Coordinates of C-alpha atoms and ligand atoms in Angstrom, one line a residue:
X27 CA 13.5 118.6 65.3
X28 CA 10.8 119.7 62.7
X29 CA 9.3 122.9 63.1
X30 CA 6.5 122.4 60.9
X31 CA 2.9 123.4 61.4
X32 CA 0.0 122.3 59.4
X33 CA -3.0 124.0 58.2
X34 CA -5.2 121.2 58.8
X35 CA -8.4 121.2 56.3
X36 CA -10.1 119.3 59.2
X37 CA -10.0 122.7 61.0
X38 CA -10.5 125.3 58.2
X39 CA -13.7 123.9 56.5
X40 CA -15.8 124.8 60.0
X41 CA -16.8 127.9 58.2
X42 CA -15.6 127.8 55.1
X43 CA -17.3 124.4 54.4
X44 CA -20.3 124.4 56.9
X45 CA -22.4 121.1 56.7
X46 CA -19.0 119.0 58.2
X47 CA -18.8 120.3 62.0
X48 CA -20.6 123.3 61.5
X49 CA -23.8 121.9 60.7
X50 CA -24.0 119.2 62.2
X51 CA -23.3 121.2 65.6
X52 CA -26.0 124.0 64.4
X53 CA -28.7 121.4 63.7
X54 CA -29.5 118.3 65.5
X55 CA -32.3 117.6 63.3
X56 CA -31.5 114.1 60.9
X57 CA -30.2 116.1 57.6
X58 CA -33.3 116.8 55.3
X59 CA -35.2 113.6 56.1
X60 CA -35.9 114.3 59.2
X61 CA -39.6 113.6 60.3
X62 CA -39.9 117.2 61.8
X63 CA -38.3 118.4 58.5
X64 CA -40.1 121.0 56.2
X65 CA -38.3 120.3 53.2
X66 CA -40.1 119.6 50.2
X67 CA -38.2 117.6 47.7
X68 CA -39.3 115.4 45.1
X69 CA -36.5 113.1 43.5
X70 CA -37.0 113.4 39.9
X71 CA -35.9 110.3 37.6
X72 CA -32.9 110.9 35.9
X73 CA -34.1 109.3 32.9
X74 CA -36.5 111.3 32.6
X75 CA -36.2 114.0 29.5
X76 CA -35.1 117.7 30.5
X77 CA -37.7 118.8 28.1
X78 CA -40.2 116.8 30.1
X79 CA -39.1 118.5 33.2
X80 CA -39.2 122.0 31.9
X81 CA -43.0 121.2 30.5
X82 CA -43.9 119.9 34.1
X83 CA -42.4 122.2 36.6
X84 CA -44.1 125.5 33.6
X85 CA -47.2 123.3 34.6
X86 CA -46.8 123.2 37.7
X87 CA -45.7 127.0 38.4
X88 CA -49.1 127.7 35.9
X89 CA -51.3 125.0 37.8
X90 CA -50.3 126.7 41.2
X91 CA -51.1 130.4 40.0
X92 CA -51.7 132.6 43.3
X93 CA -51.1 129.6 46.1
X94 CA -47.3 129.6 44.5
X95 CA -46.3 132.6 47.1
X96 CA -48.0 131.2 50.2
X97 CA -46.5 127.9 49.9
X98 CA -44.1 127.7 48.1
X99 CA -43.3 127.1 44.3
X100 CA -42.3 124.5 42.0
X101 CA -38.8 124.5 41.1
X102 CA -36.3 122.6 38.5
X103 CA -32.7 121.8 39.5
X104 CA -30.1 119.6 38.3
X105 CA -28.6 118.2 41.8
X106 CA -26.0 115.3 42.4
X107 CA -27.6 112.1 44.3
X108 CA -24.4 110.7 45.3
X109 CA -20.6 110.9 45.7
X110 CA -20.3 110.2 42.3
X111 CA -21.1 113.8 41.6
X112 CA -23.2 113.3 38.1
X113 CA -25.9 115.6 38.4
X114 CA -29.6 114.9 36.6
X115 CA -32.6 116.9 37.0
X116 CA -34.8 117.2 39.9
X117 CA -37.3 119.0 40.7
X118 CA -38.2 120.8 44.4
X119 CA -40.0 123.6 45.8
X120 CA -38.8 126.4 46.8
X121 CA -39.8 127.9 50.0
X122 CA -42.7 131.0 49.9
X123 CA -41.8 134.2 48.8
X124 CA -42.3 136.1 52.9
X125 CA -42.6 139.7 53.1
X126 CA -38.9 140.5 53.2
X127 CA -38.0 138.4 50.0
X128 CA -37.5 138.4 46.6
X129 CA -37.8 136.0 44.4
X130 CA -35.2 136.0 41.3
X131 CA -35.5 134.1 38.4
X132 CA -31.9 132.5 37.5
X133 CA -30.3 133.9 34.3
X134 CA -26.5 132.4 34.6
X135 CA -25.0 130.8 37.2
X136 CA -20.8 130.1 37.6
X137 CA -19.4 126.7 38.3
X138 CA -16.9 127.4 41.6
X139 CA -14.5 124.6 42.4
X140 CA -16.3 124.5 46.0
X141 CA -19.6 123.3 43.7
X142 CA -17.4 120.8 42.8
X143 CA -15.7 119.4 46.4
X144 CA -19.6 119.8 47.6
X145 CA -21.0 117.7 45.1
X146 CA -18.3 114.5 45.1
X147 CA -18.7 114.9 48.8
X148 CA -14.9 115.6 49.1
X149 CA -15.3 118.0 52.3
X150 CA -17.3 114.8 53.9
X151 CA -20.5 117.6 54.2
X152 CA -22.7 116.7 51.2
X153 CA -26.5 116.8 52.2
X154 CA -28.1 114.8 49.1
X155 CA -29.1 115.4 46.9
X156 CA -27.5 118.6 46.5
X157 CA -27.8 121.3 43.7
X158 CA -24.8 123.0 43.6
X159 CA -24.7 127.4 42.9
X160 CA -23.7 129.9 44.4
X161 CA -22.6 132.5 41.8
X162 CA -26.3 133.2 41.1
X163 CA -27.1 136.1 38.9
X164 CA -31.0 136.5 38.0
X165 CA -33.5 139.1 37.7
X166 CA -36.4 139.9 40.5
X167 CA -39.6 138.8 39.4
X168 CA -41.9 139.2 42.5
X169 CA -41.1 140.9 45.8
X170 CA -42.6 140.8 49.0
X171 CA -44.9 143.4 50.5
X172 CA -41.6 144.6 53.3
X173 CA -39.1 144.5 50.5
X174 CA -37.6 148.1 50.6
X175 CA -34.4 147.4 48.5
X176 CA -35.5 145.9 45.2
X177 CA -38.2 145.5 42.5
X178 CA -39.3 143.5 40.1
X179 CA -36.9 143.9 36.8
X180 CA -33.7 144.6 38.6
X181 CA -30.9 142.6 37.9
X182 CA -29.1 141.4 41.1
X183 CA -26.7 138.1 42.8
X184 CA -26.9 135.9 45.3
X185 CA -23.3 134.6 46.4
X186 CA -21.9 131.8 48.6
X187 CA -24.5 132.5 51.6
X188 CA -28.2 133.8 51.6
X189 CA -29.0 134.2 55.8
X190 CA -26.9 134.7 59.0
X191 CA -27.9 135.4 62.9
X192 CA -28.2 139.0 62.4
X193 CA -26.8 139.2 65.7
X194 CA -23.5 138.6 66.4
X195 CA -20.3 140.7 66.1
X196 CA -19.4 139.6 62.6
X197 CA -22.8 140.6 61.4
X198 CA -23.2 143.8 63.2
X199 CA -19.7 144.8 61.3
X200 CA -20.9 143.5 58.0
X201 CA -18.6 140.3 58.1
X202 CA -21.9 137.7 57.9
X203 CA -19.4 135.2 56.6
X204 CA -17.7 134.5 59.4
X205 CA -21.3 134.6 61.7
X206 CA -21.8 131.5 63.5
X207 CA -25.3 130.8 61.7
X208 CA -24.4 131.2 58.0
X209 CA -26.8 129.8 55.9
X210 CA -25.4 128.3 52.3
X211 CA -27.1 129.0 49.5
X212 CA -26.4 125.4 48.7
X213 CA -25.8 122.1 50.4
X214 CA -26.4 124.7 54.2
X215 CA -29.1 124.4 56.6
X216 CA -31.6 127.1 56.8
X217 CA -33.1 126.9 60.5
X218 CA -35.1 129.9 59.9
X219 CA -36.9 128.2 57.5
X220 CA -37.4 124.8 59.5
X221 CA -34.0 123.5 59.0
X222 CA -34.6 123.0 55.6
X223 CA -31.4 122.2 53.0
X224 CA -30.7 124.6 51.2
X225 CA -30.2 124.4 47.2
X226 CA -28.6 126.4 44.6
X227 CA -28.5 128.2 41.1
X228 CA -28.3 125.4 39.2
X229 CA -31.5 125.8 39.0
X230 CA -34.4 128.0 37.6
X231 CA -35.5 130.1 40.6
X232 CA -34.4 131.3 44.0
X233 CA -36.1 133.0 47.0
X234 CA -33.9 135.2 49.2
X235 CA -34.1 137.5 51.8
X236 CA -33.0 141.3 50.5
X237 CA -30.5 142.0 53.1
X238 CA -28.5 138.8 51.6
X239 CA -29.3 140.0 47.7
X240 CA -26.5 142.6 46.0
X241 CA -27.3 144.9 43.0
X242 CA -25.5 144.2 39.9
X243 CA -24.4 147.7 38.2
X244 CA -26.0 148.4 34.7
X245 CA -23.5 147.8 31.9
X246 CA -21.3 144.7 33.0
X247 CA -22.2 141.4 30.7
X248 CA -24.4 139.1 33.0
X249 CA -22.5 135.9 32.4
X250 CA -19.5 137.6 33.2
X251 CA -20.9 139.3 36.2
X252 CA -21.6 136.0 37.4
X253 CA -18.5 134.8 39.4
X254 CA -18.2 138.0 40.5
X255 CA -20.8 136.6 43.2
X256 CA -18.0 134.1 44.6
X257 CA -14.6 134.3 43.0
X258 CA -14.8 138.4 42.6
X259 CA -16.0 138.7 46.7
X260 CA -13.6 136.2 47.8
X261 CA -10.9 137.7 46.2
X262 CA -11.4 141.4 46.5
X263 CA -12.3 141.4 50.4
X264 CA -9.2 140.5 51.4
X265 CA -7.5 142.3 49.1
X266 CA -9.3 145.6 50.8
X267 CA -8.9 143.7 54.0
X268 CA -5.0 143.4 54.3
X269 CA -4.1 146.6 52.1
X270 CA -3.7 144.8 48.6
X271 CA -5.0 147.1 46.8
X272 CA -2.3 150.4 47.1
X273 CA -1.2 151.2 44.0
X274 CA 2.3 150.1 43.4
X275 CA 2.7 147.4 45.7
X276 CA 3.6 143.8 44.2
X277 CA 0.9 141.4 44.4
X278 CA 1.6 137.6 43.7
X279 CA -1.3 135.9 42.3
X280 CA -0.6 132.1 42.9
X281 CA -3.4 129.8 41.2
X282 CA -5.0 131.5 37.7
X283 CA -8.0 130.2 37.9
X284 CA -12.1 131.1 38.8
X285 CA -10.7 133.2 41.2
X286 CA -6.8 133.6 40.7
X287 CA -7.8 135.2 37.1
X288 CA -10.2 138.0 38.9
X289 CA -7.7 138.7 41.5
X290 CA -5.4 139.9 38.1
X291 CA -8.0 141.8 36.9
X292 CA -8.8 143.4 40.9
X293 CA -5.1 143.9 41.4
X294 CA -4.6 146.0 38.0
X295 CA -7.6 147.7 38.4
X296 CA -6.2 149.1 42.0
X297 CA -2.8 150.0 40.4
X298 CA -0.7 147.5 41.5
X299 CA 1.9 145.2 39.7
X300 CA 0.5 141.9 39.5
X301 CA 2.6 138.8 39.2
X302 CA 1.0 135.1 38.4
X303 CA 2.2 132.0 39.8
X304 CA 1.6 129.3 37.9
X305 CA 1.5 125.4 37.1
X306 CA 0.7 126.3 33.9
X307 CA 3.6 127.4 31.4
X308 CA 0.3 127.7 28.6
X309 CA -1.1 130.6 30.5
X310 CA 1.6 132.6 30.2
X311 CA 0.6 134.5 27.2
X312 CA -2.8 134.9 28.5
X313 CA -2.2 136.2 31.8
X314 CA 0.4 138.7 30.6
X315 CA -1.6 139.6 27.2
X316 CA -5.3 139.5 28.0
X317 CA -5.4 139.9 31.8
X318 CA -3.2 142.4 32.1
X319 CA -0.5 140.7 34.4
X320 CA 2.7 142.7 34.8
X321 CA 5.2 138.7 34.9
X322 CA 4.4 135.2 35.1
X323 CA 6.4 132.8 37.2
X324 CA 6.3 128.6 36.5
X325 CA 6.3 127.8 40.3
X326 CA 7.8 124.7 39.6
X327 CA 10.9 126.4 37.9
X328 CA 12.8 127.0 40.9
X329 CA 15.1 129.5 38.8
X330 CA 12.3 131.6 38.4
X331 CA 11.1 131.6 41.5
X332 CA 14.9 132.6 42.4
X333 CA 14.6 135.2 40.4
X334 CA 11.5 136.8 42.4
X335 CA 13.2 135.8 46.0
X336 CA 11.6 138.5 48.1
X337 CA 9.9 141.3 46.0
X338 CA 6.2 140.8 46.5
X339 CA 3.9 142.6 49.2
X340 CA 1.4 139.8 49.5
X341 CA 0.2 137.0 48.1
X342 CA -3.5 135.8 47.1
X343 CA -3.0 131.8 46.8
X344 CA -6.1 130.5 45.4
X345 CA -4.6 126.8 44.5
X346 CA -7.4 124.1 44.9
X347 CA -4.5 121.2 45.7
X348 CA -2.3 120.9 47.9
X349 CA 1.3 122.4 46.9
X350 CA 4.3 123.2 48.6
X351 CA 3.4 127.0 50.7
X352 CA 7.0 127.4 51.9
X353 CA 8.9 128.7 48.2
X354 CA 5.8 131.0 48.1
X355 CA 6.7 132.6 51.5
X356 CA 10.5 133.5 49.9
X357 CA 8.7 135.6 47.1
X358 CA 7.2 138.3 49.6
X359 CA 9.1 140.6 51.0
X360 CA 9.7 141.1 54.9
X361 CA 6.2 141.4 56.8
X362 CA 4.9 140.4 53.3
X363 CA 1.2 139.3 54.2
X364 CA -0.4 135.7 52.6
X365 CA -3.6 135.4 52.5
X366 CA -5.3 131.7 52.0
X367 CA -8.2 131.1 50.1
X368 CA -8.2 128.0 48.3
X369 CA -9.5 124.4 50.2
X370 CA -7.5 121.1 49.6
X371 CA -8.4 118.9 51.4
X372 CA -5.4 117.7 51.9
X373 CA -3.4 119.9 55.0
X374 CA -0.5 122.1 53.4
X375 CA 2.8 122.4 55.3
X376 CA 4.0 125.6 56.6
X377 CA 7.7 124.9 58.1
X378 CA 7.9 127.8 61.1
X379 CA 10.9 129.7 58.9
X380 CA 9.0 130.3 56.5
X381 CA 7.1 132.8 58.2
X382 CA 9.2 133.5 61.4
X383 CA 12.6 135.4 59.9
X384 CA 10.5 137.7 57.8
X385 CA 7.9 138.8 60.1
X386 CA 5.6 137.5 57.4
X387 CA 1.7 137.6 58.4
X388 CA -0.7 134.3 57.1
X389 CA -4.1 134.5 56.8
X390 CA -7.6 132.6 55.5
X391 CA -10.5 134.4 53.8
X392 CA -13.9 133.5 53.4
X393 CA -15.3 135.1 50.6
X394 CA -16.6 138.0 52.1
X395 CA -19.5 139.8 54.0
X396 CA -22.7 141.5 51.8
X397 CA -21.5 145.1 52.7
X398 CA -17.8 144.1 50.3
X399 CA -19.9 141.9 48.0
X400 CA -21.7 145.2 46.8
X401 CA -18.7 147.6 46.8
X402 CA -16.8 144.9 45.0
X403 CA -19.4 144.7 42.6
X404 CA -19.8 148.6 41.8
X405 CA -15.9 148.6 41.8
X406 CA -15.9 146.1 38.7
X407 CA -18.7 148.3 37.2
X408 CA -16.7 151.0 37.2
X409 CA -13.9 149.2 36.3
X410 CA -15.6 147.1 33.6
X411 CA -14.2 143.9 35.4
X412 CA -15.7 140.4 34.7
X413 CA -14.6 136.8 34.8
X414 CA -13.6 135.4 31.7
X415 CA -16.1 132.7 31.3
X416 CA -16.8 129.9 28.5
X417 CA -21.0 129.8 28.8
X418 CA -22.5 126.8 28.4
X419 CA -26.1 125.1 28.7
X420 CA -27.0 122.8 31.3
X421 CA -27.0 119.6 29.7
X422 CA -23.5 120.2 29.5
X423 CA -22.7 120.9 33.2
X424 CA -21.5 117.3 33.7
X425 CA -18.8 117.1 31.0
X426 CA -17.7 121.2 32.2
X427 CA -17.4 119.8 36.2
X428 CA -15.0 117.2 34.6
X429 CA -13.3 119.2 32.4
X430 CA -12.7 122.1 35.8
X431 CA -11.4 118.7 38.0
X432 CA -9.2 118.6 34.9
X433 CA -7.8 122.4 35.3
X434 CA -9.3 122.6 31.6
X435 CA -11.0 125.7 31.9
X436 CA -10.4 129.5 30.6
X437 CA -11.2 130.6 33.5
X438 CA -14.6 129.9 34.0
X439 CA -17.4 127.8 32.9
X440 CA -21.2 130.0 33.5
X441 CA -24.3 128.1 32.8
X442 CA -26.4 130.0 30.8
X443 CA -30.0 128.8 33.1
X444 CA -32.9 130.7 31.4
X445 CA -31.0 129.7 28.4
X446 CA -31.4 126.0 29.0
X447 CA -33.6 125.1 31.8
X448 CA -36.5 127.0 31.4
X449 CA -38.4 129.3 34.7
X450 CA -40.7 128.6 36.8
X451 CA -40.4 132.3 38.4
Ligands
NAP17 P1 -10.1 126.6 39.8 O1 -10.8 127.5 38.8 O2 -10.1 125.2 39.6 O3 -8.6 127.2 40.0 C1 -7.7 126.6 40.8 C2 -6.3 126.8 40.2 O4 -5.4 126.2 41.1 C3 -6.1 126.2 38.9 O5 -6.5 127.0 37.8 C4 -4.5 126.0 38.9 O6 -3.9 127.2 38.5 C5 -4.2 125.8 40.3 N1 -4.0 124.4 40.6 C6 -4.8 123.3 40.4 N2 -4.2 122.2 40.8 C7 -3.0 122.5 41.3 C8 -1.9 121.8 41.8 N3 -2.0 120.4 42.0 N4 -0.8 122.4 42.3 C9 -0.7 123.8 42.1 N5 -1.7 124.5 41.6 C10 -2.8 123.9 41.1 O7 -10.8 126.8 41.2 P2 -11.4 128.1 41.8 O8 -12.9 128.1 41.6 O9 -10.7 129.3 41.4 O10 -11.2 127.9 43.4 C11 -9.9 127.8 43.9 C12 -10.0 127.3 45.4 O11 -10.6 128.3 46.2 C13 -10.8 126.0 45.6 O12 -10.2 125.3 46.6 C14 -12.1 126.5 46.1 O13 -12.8 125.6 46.8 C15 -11.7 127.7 46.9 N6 -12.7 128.8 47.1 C16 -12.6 129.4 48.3 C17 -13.4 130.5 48.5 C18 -13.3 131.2 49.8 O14 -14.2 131.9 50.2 N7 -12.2 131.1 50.5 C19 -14.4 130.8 47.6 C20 -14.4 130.2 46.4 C21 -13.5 129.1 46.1 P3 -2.6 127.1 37.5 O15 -3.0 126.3 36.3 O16 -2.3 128.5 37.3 O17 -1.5 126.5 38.4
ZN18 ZN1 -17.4 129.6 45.3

């Protein structure tokens, strides 16, 4: 008799990867085409020039001058049309700035592997067309008259969700990632703003609500801060969550990439010893050298992974494929604690002994609510901790989302924005 269980991805996404169940339960209006709709999209030509598109939508911001807060301003994307993924330019609006907003111009924004399941459509929950972002780190340029928490100048980030009920249990104990009503910052469904779709930092300006907008400490590098705003949250909140962060205690890192790489960095910072496990023998040297890993296990080497048979406290597994769980439940120790936080889409296997002997706890995280997203980030101020990221300008977004499908990146790509696409802000 089999004893397996599955973690079915059909199940997980509902939060996770709102737009599949989840949205389509929160909003029964027809996606963004609806004729009750409020969203204001114009579908730019992809042949068109990105030069021409950066003269139009200054224009346009210029043309617009004081009417650009009341209604709404003119914004430039790059958004994917289709399953295919390619993404062009495009210009929108963004909604008006209200009293309790700010408006931030885009400075760099990181490319997440989520950006990339969102924009081939591979969670079945793409909204098109869909600009992906949501590692957004920008600088205020205008608040609203209620704003009490920023001003124009600051640097701040806008992570994986920009708008929750407000109202439930999760967001009256600062867990607004796990609220019902979580609005995406990309490819989500913002009701309180006419069910509009939402879309992201790949793209020149953004308009948020302050209580879903997080301070970036003076002194860390920008681009570096900016996965911080997915990969660093998603991986520290947890770690706070489920004790990972004693000093001492064994941490297994499984996955080094976006967000396995940052767990390193979180784990050394709190003292503990960090081991990676790996598909990749050529990150060996890295992870031990430059990120401060303590070992570095081939988790296809099952001698290796012999050799660690029970001396880990918990494990982080941040794998974007599917991959055999059970050999990573013999490296923790008894009542070890996993914690999931990667999203095949295919359903991983968990065999019942894997967990049951051991006492060993299994858990999912959703990156995490604003309350951690700010402690995390004055942690890695303190700390000095940012991702180790390969910039890059725009035009080249298509050939880095390749290259991440690929597992071809060091450890992630940043798109330098106000670099290459201009502001409208
Ligand atoms: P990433 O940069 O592509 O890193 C994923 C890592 O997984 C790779 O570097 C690779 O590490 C490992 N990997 C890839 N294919 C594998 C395979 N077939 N078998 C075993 N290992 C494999 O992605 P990321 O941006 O860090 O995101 C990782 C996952 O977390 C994605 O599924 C993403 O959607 C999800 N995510 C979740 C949250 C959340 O809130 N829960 C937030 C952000 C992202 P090695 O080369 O070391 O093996
Ligand atoms: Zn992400």
């Amino acid at each position: 008799m089999s004893h397996n269980f599955q973690l079915r991805s059909s199940v997980l996404p509902l939060r996770f990867f709102p737009g599949g169940l989840g949205a389509r339960f929160w909003c029964n209006e027809p996606k963004h085409l609806g004729s009750n709709s409020s969203v204001r999209v114009a579908v730019a030509s992809p042949s068109r020039t990105l030069q021409r598109h950066q003269a139009k939508a200054k224009a346009t911001a210029k043309e617009v001058g004081v009417q650009e807060t009341a209604q709404g301003s003119a914004a430039l994307g790059w958004a994917a049309r289709d399953a295919s993924g390619v993404l062009s330019p495009f210009d929108f609006s963004r909604r008006a700035q209200k009293d309790d907003d700010v408006t931030i111009k885009v400075l760099y924004c990181g490319i997440c592997h989520t950006d990339l399941y969102t924009i081939k459509n591979e969670w079945g929950t793409a909204m098109y067309p869909v600009v992906p972002g949501h590692e957004i780190l920008g600088v205020v340029t205008s608040v609203g008259s209620g704003v009490t928490k920023f001003k124009a100048g600051e640097t701040v980030g806008v992570g994986y969700f920009l708008g929750s009920c407000r109202s439930c249990e999760c967001c009256g104990n600062g867990y607004e990632n796990y609220c019902s009503g979580m609005v995406l910052t990309s490819n989500g469904i913002d009701r309180e703003h006419g069910g509009e779709v939402t879309q992201g930092g790949f793209s020149d300006v953004i308009v948020a609500n302050q209580d879903y907008v997080v301070r970036v400490p003076d002194g860390l590098p920008l681009a570096g801060a900016a996965p911080l705003l997915c990969a660093g949250v998603t991986v520290y909140s947890p770690m706070m969550r489920f004790g990972l962060n004693a000093p001492g205690k064994h941490l297994g890192v499984v996955g080094l990439g976006g967000l396995g790489h940052v767990a390193v960095k979180f784990g050394k910072a709190f003292g503990m010893k960090v081991t990676v496990i790996s598909t990749s023998p050529g990150k060996r040297e890295e992870a031990l050298e430059r990120l401060g890993a303590d070992e570095f296990l081939v988790s296809r080497d099952p001698e290796q992974m012999q050799a660690a048979f029970g001396t880990m406290d918990g494990i982080l597994d941040t794998v974007s494929a599917w991959h055999p769980i059970s050999p990573l439940f013999a490296l923790m120790k008894p009542m070890g604690q996993m914690v999931f936080v990667g999203g095949p889409t295919k359903p991983l296997e968990l065999p019942a002994y894997a967990i049951v002997p051991g006492g060993k706890g299994i858990a999912g995280n959703c990156v995490g609510g604003i309350r951690d997203c700010q402690a995390m980030l004055e942690f890695a101020g303190k700390h000095g901790i940012t991702a180790e990221v390969e910039v890059i300008k725009m035009d080249y977004v298509n050939t880095a989302l390749e290259r991440l499908e690929k597992n071809d990146v060091r450890y992630r790509f940043v798109i330098d924005v106000a670099g290459s696409l201009g502001s409208t802000a």
